[in-house]
């Protein structure tokens, strides 16, 4: 199948593209490289042996995007392009609305025009409200606290409206929990711009000596050790979830939402100690205040993805630490 991957040079998009190519699909990537690197295409080629077609196109440019659809007859789209920094979204909400919302409206309009009605959308566990019981299920209460999260939730709602208006679409929204790790070859992974916001790239940069020490955001949460608990998921497992969701939407007219997590939560201290144990490197840290907007604990019930898609996370926290470290060593 010919599959368009928007945001295909990003962390999750590149791993998803690798899985698609390995599965025999013909992958075309559209990305504006605002938070990724053109070298990712070489990495995909090194791992898969295939050079994927690439367009440096911004989804907010309707004409450019339409020309990609004129040149290629796609069977489906996996849509990951978007901006994703929570803090920045609070400072610059319009940037988030313009990129994520306008970009998606353009994409969907063009998909409809060219009758490409099969879509997998990259959503986030950020759409869940703070007051839910754990683990989070797809029907847990939705509520967002920042413009980034609002764009994910609004896009989910747009997609449902589109399906309801015209049920010949097949659409899956995937709610990611905390993707970390890297390709198990050590040849592809995340390249954060500037100081990382997320914990795993921060830890690996401390380990490699780029950063001095990790700040642990709070040790007074109502958790067993006081630090925040998250459902960390290996990016390769996440990428495989996209392939199974794609198979589902290729065969069925539907709109469905799926959690992609392991179902197991680990605290910040547990993550640090797993990293130290697997690499033998000590991670110096200091306790600082809680970060605004963080919840105490968040982990998934992914039973629906298992039942409907046959998807289950296979890799554990140790694998995630090993692969993230392999990748950091590779890029220095
Ligand atoms: C964050 C975003 C979320 C987004 C996800 C994408 C926020 C509030 N949430 O999730 O919307 O979908 O990334 O990857 O930004 N921590 C530290 N020190 C650090 C960094 C993090 O102690 O330097 C802690 C956090 O308090 C949290 C855990 O580590 O308990 C994970 O944090 P992070 O990796 O940033 O992910 P989330 O905040 O869960």
mmCIF file of C-alpha atoms and ligand atoms in Angstrom:
data_model
loop_
_atom_site.group_PDB
_atom_site.id
_atom_site.type_symbol
_atom_site.label_atom_id
_atom_site.label_comp_id
_atom_site.label_asym_id
_atom_site.label_seq_id
_atom_site.Cartn_x
_atom_site.Cartn_y
_atom_site.Cartn_z
ATOM 1 C CA UNK A 1 0.000 0.000 0.000
ATOM 2 C CA UNK A 2 1.111 3.564 -0.594
ATOM 3 C CA UNK A 3 1.063 5.366 2.737
ATOM 4 C CA UNK A 4 1.588 9.063 3.445
ATOM 5 C CA UNK A 5 3.253 9.699 6.801
ATOM 6 C CA UNK A 6 2.995 13.320 7.911
ATOM 7 C CA UNK A 7 5.657 14.147 10.486
ATOM 8 C CA UNK A 8 7.584 11.113 9.256
ATOM 9 C CA UNK A 9 11.019 12.467 10.161
ATOM 10 C CA UNK A 10 10.045 12.970 13.812
ATOM 11 C CA UNK A 11 10.701 10.580 16.683
ATOM 12 C CA UNK A 12 7.523 8.521 16.390
ATOM 13 C CA UNK A 13 7.009 9.156 12.664
ATOM 14 C CA UNK A 14 10.443 7.822 11.717
ATOM 15 C CA UNK A 15 9.994 4.627 13.723
ATOM 16 C CA UNK A 16 6.535 4.199 12.234
ATOM 17 C CA UNK A 17 7.959 4.719 8.730
ATOM 18 C CA UNK A 18 10.603 2.042 9.417
ATOM 19 C CA UNK A 19 7.920 -0.440 10.493
ATOM 20 C CA UNK A 20 5.815 0.408 7.433
ATOM 21 C CA UNK A 21 8.735 -0.113 5.051
ATOM 22 C CA UNK A 22 9.680 -3.365 6.801
ATOM 23 C CA UNK A 23 6.070 -4.443 6.353
ATOM 24 C CA UNK A 24 6.332 -3.908 2.589
ATOM 25 C CA UNK A 25 4.506 -0.577 2.297
ATOM 26 C CA UNK A 26 5.503 2.217 -0.048
ATOM 27 C CA UNK A 27 6.101 5.165 2.297
ATOM 28 C CA UNK A 28 6.000 8.841 1.389
ATOM 29 C CA UNK A 29 6.958 11.345 4.085
ATOM 30 C CA UNK A 30 5.777 14.928 4.374
ATOM 31 C CA UNK A 31 7.477 17.017 7.058
ATOM 32 C CA UNK A 32 8.430 20.675 7.452
ATOM 33 C CA UNK A 33 11.509 19.683 9.539
ATOM 34 C CA UNK A 34 10.567 22.219 12.237
ATOM 35 C CA UNK A 35 11.484 19.765 14.968
ATOM 36 C CA UNK A 36 13.363 17.050 13.115
ATOM 37 C CA UNK A 37 16.343 16.498 10.924
ATOM 38 C CA UNK A 38 16.675 15.635 7.236
ATOM 39 C CA UNK A 39 19.366 13.070 8.188
ATOM 40 C CA UNK A 40 16.575 10.905 9.563
ATOM 41 C CA UNK A 41 15.896 9.847 5.976
ATOM 42 C CA UNK A 42 19.406 8.369 5.774
ATOM 43 C CA UNK A 43 18.824 6.577 9.034
ATOM 44 C CA UNK A 44 15.593 5.074 7.713
ATOM 45 C CA UNK A 45 17.484 3.951 4.616
ATOM 46 C CA UNK A 46 20.300 2.430 6.674
ATOM 47 C CA UNK A 47 17.848 0.413 8.726
ATOM 48 C CA UNK A 48 15.457 -0.647 5.964
ATOM 49 C CA UNK A 49 17.607 -0.500 2.825
ATOM 50 C CA UNK A 50 14.928 1.662 1.191
ATOM 51 C CA UNK A 51 15.062 5.348 0.316
ATOM 52 C CA UNK A 52 11.630 6.766 1.093
ATOM 53 C CA UNK A 53 10.207 9.636 -0.925
ATOM 54 C CA UNK A 54 10.254 12.911 0.998
ATOM 55 C CA UNK A 55 8.517 16.271 0.609
ATOM 56 C CA UNK A 56 9.610 19.282 2.667
ATOM 57 C CA UNK A 57 6.054 20.583 2.941
ATOM 58 C CA UNK A 58 4.201 22.396 5.689
ATOM 59 C CA UNK A 59 0.635 21.165 6.120
ATOM 60 C CA UNK A 60 -0.566 24.730 6.528
ATOM 61 C CA UNK A 61 0.375 25.310 2.875
ATOM 62 C CA UNK A 62 -2.686 23.897 1.146
ATOM 63 C CA UNK A 63 -1.318 24.177 -2.387
ATOM 64 C CA UNK A 64 1.960 22.416 -1.609
ATOM 65 C CA UNK A 65 0.159 19.671 0.230
ATOM 66 C CA UNK A 66 -2.352 19.227 -2.548
ATOM 67 C CA UNK A 67 0.454 18.802 -5.073
ATOM 68 C CA UNK A 68 1.749 15.857 -3.023
ATOM 69 C CA UNK A 69 -1.666 14.211 -3.419
ATOM 70 C CA UNK A 70 -1.700 15.000 -7.140
ATOM 71 C CA UNK A 71 1.696 13.328 -7.600
ATOM 72 C CA UNK A 72 0.904 10.280 -5.444
ATOM 73 C CA UNK A 73 -2.132 8.079 -5.173
ATOM 74 C CA UNK A 74 -2.281 7.199 -1.489
ATOM 75 C CA UNK A 75 -4.200 4.346 0.076
ATOM 76 C CA UNK A 76 -4.016 5.836 3.575
ATOM 77 C CA UNK A 77 -2.456 8.527 5.735
ATOM 78 C CA UNK A 78 -0.749 8.310 9.098
ATOM 79 C CA UNK A 79 -0.881 11.828 10.499
ATOM 80 C CA UNK A 80 1.719 12.745 13.093
ATOM 81 C CA UNK A 81 2.811 16.217 11.999
ATOM 82 C CA UNK A 82 2.301 18.805 14.696
ATOM 83 C CA UNK A 83 3.954 20.873 17.372
ATOM 84 C CA UNK A 84 4.001 19.327 20.826
ATOM 85 C CA UNK A 85 5.661 21.328 23.585
ATOM 86 C CA UNK A 86 3.185 21.887 26.394
ATOM 87 C CA UNK A 87 4.896 24.961 27.878
ATOM 88 C CA UNK A 88 5.375 26.636 24.544
ATOM 89 C CA UNK A 89 1.729 26.035 23.709
ATOM 90 C CA UNK A 90 0.715 28.038 26.789
ATOM 91 C CA UNK A 91 2.950 30.935 25.664
ATOM 92 C CA UNK A 92 2.072 30.731 21.972
ATOM 93 C CA UNK A 93 -1.366 29.148 21.576
ATOM 94 C CA UNK A 94 -1.867 30.503 18.065
ATOM 95 C CA UNK A 95 1.218 28.681 16.830
ATOM 96 C CA UNK A 96 -0.444 25.481 18.062
ATOM 97 C CA UNK A 97 -3.823 26.267 16.580
ATOM 98 C CA UNK A 98 -2.279 27.278 13.250
ATOM 99 C CA UNK A 99 0.018 24.257 12.915
ATOM 100 C CA UNK A 100 -2.009 21.499 14.457
ATOM 101 C CA UNK A 101 -5.556 22.574 13.650
ATOM 102 C CA UNK A 102 -5.151 24.377 10.326
ATOM 103 C CA UNK A 103 -2.644 21.787 9.146
ATOM 104 C CA UNK A 104 -5.075 18.986 9.955
ATOM 105 C CA UNK A 105 -8.053 20.747 8.352
ATOM 106 C CA UNK A 106 -6.009 21.167 5.160
ATOM 107 C CA UNK A 107 -4.968 17.533 5.226
ATOM 108 C CA UNK A 108 -8.513 16.266 5.773
ATOM 109 C CA UNK A 109 -9.941 18.556 3.088
ATOM 110 C CA UNK A 110 -7.424 17.264 0.569
ATOM 111 C CA UNK A 111 -7.931 13.655 1.660
ATOM 112 C CA UNK A 112 -11.646 14.047 1.054
ATOM 113 C CA UNK A 113 -11.086 15.707 -2.319
ATOM 114 C CA UNK A 114 -8.848 12.857 -3.490
ATOM 115 C CA UNK A 115 -10.955 10.139 -1.844
ATOM 116 C CA UNK A 116 -8.254 8.994 0.563
ATOM 117 C CA UNK A 117 -10.457 8.167 3.523
ATOM 118 C CA UNK A 118 -8.225 5.935 5.643
ATOM 119 C CA UNK A 119 -6.447 7.686 8.495
ATOM 120 C CA UNK A 120 -4.458 6.924 11.640
ATOM 121 C CA UNK A 121 -4.074 9.980 13.859
ATOM 122 C CA UNK A 122 -1.445 10.584 16.486
ATOM 123 C CA UNK A 123 -3.277 11.659 19.638
ATOM 124 C CA UNK A 124 -2.096 11.659 23.230
ATOM 125 C CA UNK A 125 -3.007 10.565 26.730
ATOM 126 C CA UNK A 126 -2.902 14.290 27.481
ATOM 127 C CA UNK A 127 -6.591 14.382 26.441
ATOM 128 C CA UNK A 128 -7.598 12.632 29.699
ATOM 129 C CA UNK A 129 -8.770 14.744 32.640
ATOM 130 C CA UNK A 130 -6.908 14.695 35.930
ATOM 131 C CA UNK A 131 -9.727 13.328 38.052
ATOM 132 C CA UNK A 132 -10.026 9.923 36.403
ATOM 133 C CA UNK A 133 -9.553 6.572 38.109
ATOM 134 C CA UNK A 134 -6.537 4.609 36.893
ATOM 135 C CA UNK A 135 -5.836 2.860 34.627
ATOM 136 C CA UNK A 136 -7.218 5.212 31.988
ATOM 137 C CA UNK A 137 -9.700 3.709 29.565
ATOM 138 C CA UNK A 138 -10.794 5.148 26.255
ATOM 139 C CA UNK A 139 -14.104 6.161 27.854
ATOM 140 C CA UNK A 140 -12.476 7.918 30.831
ATOM 141 C CA UNK A 141 -13.347 11.605 31.185
ATOM 142 C CA UNK A 142 -11.654 13.907 28.705
ATOM 143 C CA UNK A 143 -10.367 17.300 29.755
ATOM 144 C CA UNK A 144 -7.394 19.379 28.691
ATOM 145 C CA UNK A 145 -5.397 22.034 30.489
ATOM 146 C CA UNK A 146 -3.222 23.552 27.771
ATOM 147 C CA UNK A 147 -3.458 24.566 24.088
ATOM 148 C CA UNK A 148 -1.347 21.606 22.911
ATOM 149 C CA UNK A 149 -3.718 19.141 24.552
ATOM 150 C CA UNK A 150 -6.678 21.116 23.259
ATOM 151 C CA UNK A 151 -5.478 20.682 19.665
ATOM 152 C CA UNK A 152 -5.259 16.893 20.144
ATOM 153 C CA UNK A 153 -8.732 16.748 21.649
ATOM 154 C CA UNK A 154 -10.217 19.066 19.031
ATOM 155 C CA UNK A 155 -8.732 17.001 16.221
ATOM 156 C CA UNK A 156 -10.186 13.824 17.745
ATOM 157 C CA UNK A 157 -13.574 15.555 17.851
ATOM 158 C CA UNK A 158 -13.209 16.794 14.273
ATOM 159 C CA UNK A 159 -12.427 13.271 13.118
ATOM 160 C CA UNK A 160 -15.480 11.883 14.843
ATOM 161 C CA UNK A 161 -17.652 14.589 13.254
ATOM 162 C CA UNK A 162 -16.232 13.756 9.838
ATOM 163 C CA UNK A 163 -16.946 10.061 10.303
ATOM 164 C CA UNK A 164 -20.475 10.824 11.498
ATOM 165 C CA UNK A 165 -21.128 13.051 8.498
ATOM 166 C CA UNK A 166 -19.808 10.508 6.046
ATOM 167 C CA UNK A 167 -19.348 6.974 7.415
ATOM 168 C CA UNK A 168 -17.255 5.795 4.490
ATOM 169 C CA UNK A 169 -14.141 6.896 6.388
ATOM 170 C CA UNK A 170 -11.921 4.566 8.398
ATOM 171 C CA UNK A 171 -10.189 6.506 11.170
ATOM 172 C CA UNK A 172 -8.279 5.529 14.303
ATOM 173 C CA UNK A 173 -6.973 7.988 16.894
ATOM 174 C CA UNK A 174 -4.104 6.560 18.923
ATOM 175 C CA UNK A 175 -3.651 7.962 22.413
ATOM 176 C CA UNK A 176 0.033 7.560 23.179
ATOM 177 C CA UNK A 177 1.245 7.341 26.734
ATOM 178 C CA UNK A 178 4.972 8.152 27.235
ATOM 179 C CA UNK A 179 7.018 7.026 24.227
ATOM 180 C CA UNK A 180 10.717 6.600 24.982
ATOM 181 C CA UNK A 181 13.572 4.369 23.849
ATOM 182 C CA UNK A 182 14.958 4.237 20.334
ATOM 183 C CA UNK A 183 15.356 1.788 17.467
ATOM 184 C CA UNK A 184 16.912 -1.413 18.821
ATOM 185 C CA UNK A 185 19.687 -1.145 16.202
ATOM 186 C CA UNK A 186 20.797 2.062 17.937
ATOM 187 C CA UNK A 187 20.600 3.769 14.534
ATOM 188 C CA UNK A 188 17.510 5.948 15.021
ATOM 189 C CA UNK A 189 16.047 7.870 17.909
ATOM 190 C CA UNK A 190 14.931 11.194 19.274
ATOM 191 C CA UNK A 191 16.967 14.345 18.646
ATOM 192 C CA UNK A 192 15.604 16.993 20.987
ATOM 193 C CA UNK A 193 16.195 20.613 20.024
ATOM 194 C CA UNK A 194 17.778 22.481 22.912
ATOM 195 C CA UNK A 195 17.282 21.268 26.457
ATOM 196 C CA UNK A 196 14.892 18.312 26.474
ATOM 197 C CA UNK A 197 11.466 18.757 28.083
ATOM 198 C CA UNK A 198 10.874 15.040 28.495
ATOM 199 C CA UNK A 199 12.575 12.874 31.036
ATOM 200 C CA UNK A 200 14.308 10.144 29.014
ATOM 201 C CA UNK A 201 16.322 12.373 26.666
ATOM 202 C CA UNK A 202 17.214 14.448 29.721
ATOM 203 C CA UNK A 203 18.535 11.371 31.537
ATOM 204 C CA UNK A 204 20.583 10.180 28.543
ATOM 205 C CA UNK A 205 22.085 13.651 28.096
ATOM 206 C CA UNK A 206 23.075 13.697 31.770
ATOM 207 C CA UNK A 207 24.566 10.211 31.340
ATOM 208 C CA UNK A 208 26.638 11.282 28.356
ATOM 209 C CA UNK A 209 27.829 14.419 30.173
ATOM 210 C CA UNK A 210 25.942 17.002 28.079
ATOM 211 C CA UNK A 211 23.843 18.079 31.073
ATOM 212 C CA UNK A 212 24.963 18.243 34.713
ATOM 213 C CA UNK A 213 22.076 16.845 36.636
ATOM 214 C CA UNK A 214 18.451 15.838 36.348
ATOM 215 C CA UNK A 215 15.788 17.866 38.153
ATOM 216 C CA UNK A 216 13.130 15.596 39.596
ATOM 217 C CA UNK A 217 9.885 17.539 39.499
ATOM 218 C CA UNK A 218 8.481 16.827 42.949
ATOM 219 C CA UNK A 219 8.902 14.039 45.526
ATOM 220 C CA UNK A 220 5.692 14.823 47.383
ATOM 221 C CA UNK A 221 3.118 13.282 45.053
ATOM 222 C CA UNK A 222 0.697 10.774 46.564
ATOM 223 C CA UNK A 223 2.622 7.861 44.977
ATOM 224 C CA UNK A 224 4.625 5.068 46.666
ATOM 225 C CA UNK A 225 7.912 7.023 46.482
ATOM 226 C CA UNK A 226 6.560 10.557 46.033
ATOM 227 C CA UNK A 227 7.659 10.997 42.397
ATOM 228 C CA UNK A 228 5.399 11.062 39.332
ATOM 229 C CA UNK A 229 4.297 7.786 37.746
ATOM 230 C CA UNK A 230 4.013 7.340 33.978
ATOM 231 C CA UNK A 231 3.334 4.582 31.493
ATOM 232 C CA UNK A 232 6.560 4.529 29.467
ATOM 233 C CA UNK A 233 6.257 2.713 26.158
ATOM 234 C CA UNK A 234 9.006 1.669 23.759
ATOM 235 C CA UNK A 235 8.780 3.675 20.531
ATOM 236 C CA UNK A 236 9.064 0.458 18.466
ATOM 237 C CA UNK A 237 6.009 -0.991 20.202
ATOM 238 C CA UNK A 238 4.213 2.265 19.545
ATOM 239 C CA UNK A 239 5.215 2.173 15.866
ATOM 240 C CA UNK A 240 3.822 -1.369 15.577
ATOM 241 C CA UNK A 241 0.533 -0.098 16.996
ATOM 242 C CA UNK A 242 0.284 2.220 13.978
ATOM 243 C CA UNK A 243 0.680 -0.683 11.568
ATOM 244 C CA UNK A 244 -2.096 -2.665 13.245
ATOM 245 C CA UNK A 245 -4.353 0.402 13.410
ATOM 246 C CA UNK A 246 -3.646 1.006 9.729
ATOM 247 C CA UNK A 247 -4.695 -2.552 8.880
ATOM 248 C CA UNK A 248 -7.908 -1.973 10.809
ATOM 249 C CA UNK A 249 -8.840 1.269 9.040
ATOM 250 C CA UNK A 250 -7.890 -0.109 5.635
ATOM 251 C CA UNK A 251 -10.466 -2.871 6.077
ATOM 252 C CA UNK A 252 -13.235 -1.108 7.987
ATOM 253 C CA UNK A 253 -15.311 2.037 7.957
ATOM 254 C CA UNK A 254 -15.138 3.250 11.533
ATOM 255 C CA UNK A 255 -13.983 5.873 13.952
ATOM 256 C CA UNK A 256 -12.211 4.390 16.957
ATOM 257 C CA UNK A 257 -9.885 5.590 19.690
ATOM 258 C CA UNK A 258 -7.160 3.379 21.171
ATOM 259 C CA UNK A 259 -4.844 3.739 24.146
ATOM 260 C CA UNK A 260 -1.284 2.689 23.394
ATOM 261 C CA UNK A 261 0.522 2.076 26.673
ATOM 262 C CA UNK A 262 2.007 -0.855 28.538
ATOM 263 C CA UNK A 263 -0.490 -0.651 31.385
ATOM 264 C CA UNK A 264 2.344 -0.460 33.876
ATOM 265 C CA UNK A 265 3.378 2.738 35.616
ATOM 266 C CA UNK A 266 6.902 3.539 36.784
ATOM 267 C CA UNK A 267 7.937 6.416 39.016
ATOM 268 C CA UNK A 268 10.697 8.886 38.151
ATOM 269 C CA UNK A 269 12.919 7.270 40.811
ATOM 270 C CA UNK A 270 12.245 3.802 39.374
ATOM 271 C CA UNK A 271 13.138 5.029 35.901
ATOM 272 C CA UNK A 272 16.380 6.575 37.143
ATOM 273 C CA UNK A 273 17.333 3.418 38.985
ATOM 274 C CA UNK A 274 16.506 1.167 36.008
ATOM 275 C CA UNK A 275 18.659 3.376 33.791
ATOM 276 C CA UNK A 276 21.516 3.256 36.300
ATOM 277 C CA UNK A 277 21.254 -0.521 36.652
ATOM 278 C CA UNK A 278 21.210 -1.233 32.918
ATOM 279 C CA UNK A 279 23.973 1.198 31.953
ATOM 280 C CA UNK A 280 26.122 1.236 35.101
ATOM 281 C CA UNK A 281 26.094 5.035 34.974
ATOM 282 C CA UNK A 282 24.986 7.081 37.936
ATOM 283 C CA UNK A 283 22.466 9.855 37.234
ATOM 284 C CA UNK A 284 22.944 12.759 39.643
ATOM 285 C CA UNK A 285 19.654 14.461 40.441
ATOM 286 C CA UNK A 286 18.112 17.094 42.657
ATOM 287 C CA UNK A 287 14.545 17.409 43.837
ATOM 288 C CA UNK A 288 12.823 20.584 42.683
ATOM 289 C CA UNK A 289 9.239 21.858 42.791
ATOM 290 C CA UNK A 290 6.496 20.085 40.919
ATOM 291 C CA UNK A 291 6.143 21.119 37.278
ATOM 292 C CA UNK A 292 2.923 23.001 36.482
ATOM 293 C CA UNK A 293 0.359 20.810 34.807
ATOM 294 C CA UNK A 294 1.909 17.461 35.831
ATOM 295 C CA UNK A 295 -0.318 14.769 37.322
ATOM 296 C CA UNK A 296 0.782 12.337 40.051
ATOM 297 C CA UNK A 297 0.169 9.214 38.023
ATOM 298 C CA UNK A 298 -0.977 8.213 34.567
ATOM 299 C CA UNK A 299 -1.118 4.761 32.997
ATOM 300 C CA UNK A 300 -3.198 3.014 30.400
ATOM 301 C CA UNK A 301 -5.676 0.262 30.094
ATOM 302 C CA UNK A 302 -4.830 -0.916 26.569
ATOM 303 C CA UNK A 303 -7.227 -3.868 26.514
ATOM 304 C CA UNK A 304 -9.189 -2.335 23.652
ATOM 305 C CA UNK A 305 -6.121 -2.169 21.386
ATOM 306 C CA UNK A 306 -5.388 -5.814 22.228
ATOM 307 C CA UNK A 307 -8.948 -6.980 21.554
ATOM 308 C CA UNK A 308 -9.561 -4.922 18.388
ATOM 309 C CA UNK A 309 -6.084 -4.685 16.880
ATOM 310 C CA UNK A 310 -4.184 -7.579 18.446
ATOM 311 C CA UNK A 311 -1.659 -5.063 19.772
ATOM 312 C CA UNK A 312 0.264 -5.395 23.002
ATOM 313 C CA UNK A 313 3.477 -3.729 24.116
ATOM 314 C CA UNK A 314 6.281 -6.322 24.094
ATOM 315 C CA UNK A 315 9.244 -4.375 25.431
ATOM 316 C CA UNK A 316 9.939 -3.525 29.037
ATOM 317 C CA UNK A 317 11.498 -0.565 30.817
ATOM 318 C CA UNK A 318 14.918 -2.217 30.702
ATOM 319 C CA UNK A 319 14.734 -2.482 26.874
ATOM 320 C CA UNK A 320 13.708 1.178 26.712
ATOM 321 C CA UNK A 321 16.735 2.230 28.793
ATOM 322 C CA UNK A 322 19.158 0.068 26.812
ATOM 323 C CA UNK A 323 17.961 1.369 23.440
ATOM 324 C CA UNK A 324 17.756 5.027 24.512
ATOM 325 C CA UNK A 325 21.320 4.765 25.794
ATOM 326 C CA UNK A 326 22.558 3.012 22.634
ATOM 327 C CA UNK A 327 21.110 5.862 20.590
ATOM 328 C CA UNK A 328 22.549 8.615 22.805
ATOM 329 C CA UNK A 329 25.973 6.987 22.499
ATOM 330 C CA UNK A 330 25.582 6.902 18.758
ATOM 331 C CA UNK A 331 24.875 10.646 18.491
ATOM 332 C CA UNK A 332 27.256 11.632 21.300
HETATM 333 C C1 LIG B 1 4.719 15.227 28.367
HETATM 334 C C2 LIG B 1 3.622 16.212 28.130
HETATM 335 C C3 LIG B 1 2.505 15.509 27.398
HETATM 336 C C4 LIG B 1 3.029 14.966 26.086
HETATM 337 C C5 LIG B 1 4.208 14.047 26.354
HETATM 338 C C6 LIG B 1 4.839 13.712 25.028
HETATM 339 C C7 LIG B 1 3.764 17.865 29.947
HETATM 340 C C8 LIG B 1 3.118 18.394 31.185
HETATM 341 N N1 LIG B 1 3.169 16.778 29.392
HETATM 342 O O1 LIG B 1 4.235 14.167 29.196
HETATM 343 O O2 LIG B 1 1.431 16.374 27.180
HETATM 344 O O3 LIG B 1 2.015 14.282 25.402
HETATM 345 O O4 LIG B 1 5.191 14.709 27.158
HETATM 346 O O5 LIG B 1 6.014 13.008 25.192
HETATM 347 O O6 LIG B 1 4.750 18.381 29.460
HETATM 348 N N2 LIG B 1 10.197 14.767 34.885
HETATM 349 C C9 LIG B 1 11.190 15.093 35.770
HETATM 350 N N3 LIG B 1 12.260 15.817 35.304
HETATM 351 C C10 LIG B 1 12.373 16.206 33.999
HETATM 352 C C11 LIG B 1 11.350 15.855 33.101
HETATM 353 C C12 LIG B 1 10.259 15.134 33.573
HETATM 354 O O7 LIG B 1 11.129 14.765 36.957
HETATM 355 O O8 LIG B 1 13.366 16.864 33.649
HETATM 356 C C13 LIG B 1 9.059 13.933 35.360
HETATM 357 C C14 LIG B 1 7.687 14.567 35.151
HETATM 358 O O9 LIG B 1 7.303 15.310 36.276
HETATM 359 C C15 LIG B 1 6.827 13.301 34.966
HETATM 360 C C16 LIG B 1 7.751 12.316 34.269
HETATM 361 O O10 LIG B 1 9.073 12.768 34.571
HETATM 362 O O11 LIG B 1 6.458 12.756 36.204
HETATM 363 C C17 LIG B 1 7.585 12.255 32.763
HETATM 364 O O12 LIG B 1 7.699 13.570 32.228
HETATM 365 P P1 LIG B 1 7.788 13.830 30.648
HETATM 366 O O13 LIG B 1 8.779 12.915 30.045
HETATM 367 O O14 LIG B 1 7.980 15.294 30.421
HETATM 368 O O15 LIG B 1 6.362 13.368 30.128
HETATM 369 P P2 LIG B 1 4.890 13.867 30.566
HETATM 370 O O16 LIG B 1 4.951 15.114 31.364
HETATM 371 O O17 LIG B 1 4.188 12.712 31.180
#
